[in-house]
PDB file of C-alpha atoms in Angstrom:
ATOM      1  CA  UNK A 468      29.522 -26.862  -2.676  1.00 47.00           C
ATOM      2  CA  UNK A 469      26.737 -24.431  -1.162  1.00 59.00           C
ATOM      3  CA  UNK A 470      26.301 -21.014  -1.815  1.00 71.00           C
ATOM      4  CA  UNK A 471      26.326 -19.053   0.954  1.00 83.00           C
ATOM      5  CA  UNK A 472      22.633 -17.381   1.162  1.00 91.00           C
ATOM      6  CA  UNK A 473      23.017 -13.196   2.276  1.00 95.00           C
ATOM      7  CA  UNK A 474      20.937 -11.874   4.862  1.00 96.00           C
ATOM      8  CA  UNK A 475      20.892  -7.804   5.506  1.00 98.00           C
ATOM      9  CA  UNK A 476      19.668  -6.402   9.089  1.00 98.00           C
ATOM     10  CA  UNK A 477      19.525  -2.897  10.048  1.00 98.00           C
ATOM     11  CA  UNK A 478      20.243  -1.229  13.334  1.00 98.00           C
ATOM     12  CA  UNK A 479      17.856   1.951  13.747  1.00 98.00           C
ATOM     13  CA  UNK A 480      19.624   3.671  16.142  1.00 97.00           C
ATOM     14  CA  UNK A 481      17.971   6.999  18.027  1.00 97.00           C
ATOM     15  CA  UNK A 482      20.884   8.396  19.359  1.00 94.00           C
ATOM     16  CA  UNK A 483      19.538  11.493  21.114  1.00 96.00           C
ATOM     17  CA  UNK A 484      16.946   9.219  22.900  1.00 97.00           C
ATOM     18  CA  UNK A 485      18.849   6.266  23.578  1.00 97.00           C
ATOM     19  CA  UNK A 486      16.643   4.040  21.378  1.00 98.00           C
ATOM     20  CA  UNK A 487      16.432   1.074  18.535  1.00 98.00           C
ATOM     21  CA  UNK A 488      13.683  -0.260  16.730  1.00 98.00           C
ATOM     22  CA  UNK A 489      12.851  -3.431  17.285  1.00 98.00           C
ATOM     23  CA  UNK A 490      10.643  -6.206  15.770  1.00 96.00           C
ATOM     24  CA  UNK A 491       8.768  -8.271  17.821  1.00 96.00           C
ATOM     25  CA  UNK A 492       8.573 -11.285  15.461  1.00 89.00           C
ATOM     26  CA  UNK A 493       5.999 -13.954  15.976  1.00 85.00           C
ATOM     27  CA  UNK A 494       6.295 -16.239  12.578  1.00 66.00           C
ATOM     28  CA  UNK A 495       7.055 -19.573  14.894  1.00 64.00           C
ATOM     29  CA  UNK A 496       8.869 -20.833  11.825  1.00 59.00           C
ATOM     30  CA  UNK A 497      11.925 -19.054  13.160  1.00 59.00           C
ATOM     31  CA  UNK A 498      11.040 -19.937  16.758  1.00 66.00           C
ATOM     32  CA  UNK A 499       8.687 -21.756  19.045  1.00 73.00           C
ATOM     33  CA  UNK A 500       7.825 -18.381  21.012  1.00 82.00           C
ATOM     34  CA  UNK A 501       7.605 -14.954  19.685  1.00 88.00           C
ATOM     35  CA  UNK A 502      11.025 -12.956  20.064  1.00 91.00           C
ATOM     36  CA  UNK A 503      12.740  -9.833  19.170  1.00 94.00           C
ATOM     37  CA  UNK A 504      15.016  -8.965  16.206  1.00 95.00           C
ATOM     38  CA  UNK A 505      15.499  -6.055  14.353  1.00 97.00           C
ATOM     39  CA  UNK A 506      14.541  -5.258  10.580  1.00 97.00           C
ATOM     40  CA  UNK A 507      16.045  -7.198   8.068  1.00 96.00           C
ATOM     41  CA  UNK A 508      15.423 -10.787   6.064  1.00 94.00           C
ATOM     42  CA  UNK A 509      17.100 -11.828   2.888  1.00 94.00           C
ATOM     43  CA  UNK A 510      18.629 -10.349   0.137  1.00 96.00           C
ATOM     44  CA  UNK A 511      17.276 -11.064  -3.630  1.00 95.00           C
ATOM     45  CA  UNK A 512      19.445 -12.509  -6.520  1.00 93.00           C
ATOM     46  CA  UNK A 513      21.020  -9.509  -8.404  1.00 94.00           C
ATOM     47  CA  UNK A 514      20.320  -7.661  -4.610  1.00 96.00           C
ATOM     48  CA  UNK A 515      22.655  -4.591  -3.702  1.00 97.00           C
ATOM     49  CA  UNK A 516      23.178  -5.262  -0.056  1.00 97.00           C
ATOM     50  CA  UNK A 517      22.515  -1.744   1.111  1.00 98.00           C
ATOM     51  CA  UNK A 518      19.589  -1.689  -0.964  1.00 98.00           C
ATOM     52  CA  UNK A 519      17.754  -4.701   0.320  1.00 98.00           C
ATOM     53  CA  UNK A 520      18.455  -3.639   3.801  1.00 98.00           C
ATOM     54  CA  UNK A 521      16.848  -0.006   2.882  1.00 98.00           C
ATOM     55  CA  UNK A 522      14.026  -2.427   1.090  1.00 98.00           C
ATOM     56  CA  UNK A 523      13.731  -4.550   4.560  1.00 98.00           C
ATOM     57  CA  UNK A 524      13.596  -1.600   6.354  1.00 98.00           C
ATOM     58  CA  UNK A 525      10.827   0.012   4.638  1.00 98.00           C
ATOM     59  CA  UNK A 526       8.730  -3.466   4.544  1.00 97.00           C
ATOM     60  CA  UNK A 527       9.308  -4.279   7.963  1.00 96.00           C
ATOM     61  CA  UNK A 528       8.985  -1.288  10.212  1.00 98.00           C
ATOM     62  CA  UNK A 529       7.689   1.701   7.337  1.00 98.00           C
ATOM     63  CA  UNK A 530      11.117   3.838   7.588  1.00 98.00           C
ATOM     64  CA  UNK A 531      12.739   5.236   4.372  1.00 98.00           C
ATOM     65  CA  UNK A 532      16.643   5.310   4.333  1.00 98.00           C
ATOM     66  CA  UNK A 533      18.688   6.191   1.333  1.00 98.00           C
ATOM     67  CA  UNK A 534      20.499   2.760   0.791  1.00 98.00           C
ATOM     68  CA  UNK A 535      24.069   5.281   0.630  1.00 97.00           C
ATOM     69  CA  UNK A 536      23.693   6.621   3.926  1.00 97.00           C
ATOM     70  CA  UNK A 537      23.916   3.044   5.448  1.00 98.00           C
ATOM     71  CA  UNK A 538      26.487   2.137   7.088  1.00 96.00           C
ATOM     72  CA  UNK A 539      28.176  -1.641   7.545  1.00 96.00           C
ATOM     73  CA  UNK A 540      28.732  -1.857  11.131  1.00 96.00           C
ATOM     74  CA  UNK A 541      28.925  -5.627  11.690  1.00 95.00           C
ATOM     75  CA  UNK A 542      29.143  -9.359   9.753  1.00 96.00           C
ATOM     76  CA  UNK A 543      28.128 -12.555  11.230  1.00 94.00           C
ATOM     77  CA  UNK A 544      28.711 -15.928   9.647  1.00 93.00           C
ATOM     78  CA  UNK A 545      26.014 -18.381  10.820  1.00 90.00           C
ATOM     79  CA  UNK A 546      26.750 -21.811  10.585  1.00 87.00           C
ATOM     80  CA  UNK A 547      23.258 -22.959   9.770  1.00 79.00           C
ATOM     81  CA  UNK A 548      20.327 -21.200   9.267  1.00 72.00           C
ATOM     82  CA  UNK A 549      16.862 -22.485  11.730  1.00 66.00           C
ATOM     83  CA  UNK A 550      14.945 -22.972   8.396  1.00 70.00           C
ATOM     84  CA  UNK A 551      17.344 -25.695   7.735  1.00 71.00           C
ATOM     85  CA  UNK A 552      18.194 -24.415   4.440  1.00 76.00           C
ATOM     86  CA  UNK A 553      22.568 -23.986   5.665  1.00 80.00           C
ATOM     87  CA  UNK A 554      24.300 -21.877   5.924  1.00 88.00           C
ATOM     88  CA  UNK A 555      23.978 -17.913   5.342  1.00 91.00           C
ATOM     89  CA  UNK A 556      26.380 -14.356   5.928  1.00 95.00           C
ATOM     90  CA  UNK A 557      24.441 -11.460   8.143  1.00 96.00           C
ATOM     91  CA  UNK A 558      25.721  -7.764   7.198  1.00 97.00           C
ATOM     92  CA  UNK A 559      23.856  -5.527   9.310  1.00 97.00           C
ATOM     93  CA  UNK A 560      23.818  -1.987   9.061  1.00 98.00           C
ATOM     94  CA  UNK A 561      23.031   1.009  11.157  1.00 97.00           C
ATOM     95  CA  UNK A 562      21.181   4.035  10.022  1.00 98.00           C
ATOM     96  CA  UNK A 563      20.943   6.881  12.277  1.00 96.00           C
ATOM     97  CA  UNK A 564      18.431   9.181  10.050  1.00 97.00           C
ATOM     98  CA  UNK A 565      15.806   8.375   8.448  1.00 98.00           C
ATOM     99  CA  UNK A 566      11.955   9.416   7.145  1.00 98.00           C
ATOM    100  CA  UNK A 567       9.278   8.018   8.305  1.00 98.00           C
ATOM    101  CA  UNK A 568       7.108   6.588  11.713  1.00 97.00           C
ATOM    102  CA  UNK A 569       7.926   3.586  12.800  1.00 98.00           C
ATOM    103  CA  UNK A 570       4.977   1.246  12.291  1.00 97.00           C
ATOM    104  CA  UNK A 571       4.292  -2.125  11.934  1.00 97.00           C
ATOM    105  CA  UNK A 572       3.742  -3.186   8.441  1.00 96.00           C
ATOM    106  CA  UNK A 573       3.520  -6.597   8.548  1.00 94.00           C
ATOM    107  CA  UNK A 574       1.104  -7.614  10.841  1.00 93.00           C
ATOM    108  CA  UNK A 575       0.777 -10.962   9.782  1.00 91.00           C
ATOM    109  CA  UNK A 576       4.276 -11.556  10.857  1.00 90.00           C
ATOM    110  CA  UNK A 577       4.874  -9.878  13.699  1.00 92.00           C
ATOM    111  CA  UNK A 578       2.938  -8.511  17.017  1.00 94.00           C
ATOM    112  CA  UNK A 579       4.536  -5.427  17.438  1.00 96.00           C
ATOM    113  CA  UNK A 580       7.323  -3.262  16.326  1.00 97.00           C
ATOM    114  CA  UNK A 581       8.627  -0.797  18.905  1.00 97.00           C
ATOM    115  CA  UNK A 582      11.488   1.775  19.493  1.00 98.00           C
ATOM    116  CA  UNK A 583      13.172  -0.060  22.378  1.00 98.00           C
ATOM    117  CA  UNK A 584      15.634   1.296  25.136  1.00 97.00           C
ATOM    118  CA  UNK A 585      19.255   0.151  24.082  1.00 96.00           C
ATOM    119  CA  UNK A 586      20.342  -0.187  27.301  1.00 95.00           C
ATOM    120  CA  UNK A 587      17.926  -2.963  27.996  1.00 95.00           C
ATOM    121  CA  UNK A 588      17.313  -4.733  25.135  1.00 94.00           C
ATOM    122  CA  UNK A 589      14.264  -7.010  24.838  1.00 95.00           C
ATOM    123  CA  UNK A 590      14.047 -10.546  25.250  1.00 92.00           C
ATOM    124  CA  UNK A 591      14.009 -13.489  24.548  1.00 92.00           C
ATOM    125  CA  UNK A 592      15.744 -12.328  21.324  1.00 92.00           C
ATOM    126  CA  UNK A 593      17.320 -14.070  18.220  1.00 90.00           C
ATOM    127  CA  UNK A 594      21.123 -14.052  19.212  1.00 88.00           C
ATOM    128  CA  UNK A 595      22.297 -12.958  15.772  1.00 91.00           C
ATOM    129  CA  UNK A 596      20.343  -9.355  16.785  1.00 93.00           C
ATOM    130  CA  UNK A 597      21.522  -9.476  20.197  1.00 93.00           C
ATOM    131  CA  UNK A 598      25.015  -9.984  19.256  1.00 91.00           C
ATOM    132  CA  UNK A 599      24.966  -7.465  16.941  1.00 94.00           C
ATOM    133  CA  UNK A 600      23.275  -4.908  18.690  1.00 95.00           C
ATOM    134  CA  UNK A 601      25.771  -5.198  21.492  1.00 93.00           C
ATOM    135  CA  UNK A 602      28.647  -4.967  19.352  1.00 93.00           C
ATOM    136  CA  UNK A 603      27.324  -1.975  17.864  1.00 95.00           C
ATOM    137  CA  UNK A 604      26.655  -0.082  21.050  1.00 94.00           C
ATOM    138  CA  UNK A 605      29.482  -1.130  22.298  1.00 92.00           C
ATOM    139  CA  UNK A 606      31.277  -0.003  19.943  1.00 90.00           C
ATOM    140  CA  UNK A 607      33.253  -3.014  19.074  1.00 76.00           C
ATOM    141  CA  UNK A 608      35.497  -2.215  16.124  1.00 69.00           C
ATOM    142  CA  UNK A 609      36.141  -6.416  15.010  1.00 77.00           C
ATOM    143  CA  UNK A 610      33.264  -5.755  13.219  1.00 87.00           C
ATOM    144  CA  UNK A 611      32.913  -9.792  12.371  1.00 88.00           C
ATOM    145  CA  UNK A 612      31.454 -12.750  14.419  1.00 87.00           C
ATOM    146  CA  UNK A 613      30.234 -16.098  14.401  1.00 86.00           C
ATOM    147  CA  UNK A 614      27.169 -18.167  15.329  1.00 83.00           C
ATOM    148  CA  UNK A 615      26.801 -21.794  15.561  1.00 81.00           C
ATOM    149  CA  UNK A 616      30.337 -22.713  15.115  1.00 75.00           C
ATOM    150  CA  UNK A 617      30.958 -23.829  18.596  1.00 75.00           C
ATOM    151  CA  UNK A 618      29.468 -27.062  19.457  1.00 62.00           C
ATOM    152  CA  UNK A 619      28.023 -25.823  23.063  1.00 60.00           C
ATOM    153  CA  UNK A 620      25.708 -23.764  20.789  1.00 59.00           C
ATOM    154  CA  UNK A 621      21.790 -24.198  20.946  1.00 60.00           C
ATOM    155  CA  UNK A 622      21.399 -23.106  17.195  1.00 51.00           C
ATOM    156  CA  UNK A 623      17.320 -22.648  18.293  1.00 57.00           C
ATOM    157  CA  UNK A 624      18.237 -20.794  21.594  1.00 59.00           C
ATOM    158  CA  UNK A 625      17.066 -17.578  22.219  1.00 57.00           C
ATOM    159  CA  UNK A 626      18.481 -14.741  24.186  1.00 57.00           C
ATOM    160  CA  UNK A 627      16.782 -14.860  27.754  1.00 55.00           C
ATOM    161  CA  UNK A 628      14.665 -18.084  26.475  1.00 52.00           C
TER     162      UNK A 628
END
């Protein structure tokens, strides 16, 4: 049996002026055309989540959060991963404070990454951000979702693509 891998996202949220950070990723391991996402990537062996989302956080985009003031807003289960390694469990979090500008850190991976509207989110994005950005601001309370499961799923589609 496979261990399910754990993957940790974070949802920046600027209440006050309506805005997210986003990553505009452009590794085309992921994906054949550069698309949004927001911070996040895997978590190591031994790996607090909240911690390795704090740690993704910081790599990705350069802004400190204490790994206690996260909060678990959403889970999705993804049936297989696009680096064809199976199967893996998204728990993103949201942080509305943190220290820090928002700059990007890793260049080599991505082109830009921005604070972004979140009333009109950027795309083409990977659907496992989109879906849980829009759960988040829309306050959906399930808290839990799926991608891939359903066989009318592109599992390389992109939001808008």
């Amino acid at each position: 049996m496979q261990s399910l891998r754990q993957a940790v996202c974070v949802i920046v949220h600027d209440d006050e002026a309506r805005k997210v950070a986003c990553v505009h990723y452009a590794n085309d391991t992921w994906s054949t055309v550069p698309a949004w996402t927001i911070p996040g990537g895997k978590v190591e062996e031994g790996e607090r989540l909240d911690e390795a989302a704090a740690r993704e956080l910081r790599e990705e985009a350069g802004l400190v959060v204490d790994p206690e003031q996260l909060r678990l807003v959403h889970t999705i289960q993804v049936k297989a991963g696009w680096d064809g390694k199976g199967p893996f469990l998204l728990s993103v979090f949201a942080a509305t404070s943190w220290r820090g500008e928002l700059t990007n850190t890793e260049p080599d991976k991505h082109l830009a990454v921005q604070w972004m509207d979140a009333s009109a989110l950027p795309t083409p994005m990977f659907p496992t951000s989109h879906a849980a950005l829009t759960a988040y601001l829309a306050g959906d309370g399930r808290g839990f979702s799926t991608y891939g499961w359903e066989a009318s799923e592109d599992l390389r589609a992109l939001v808008g693509a």
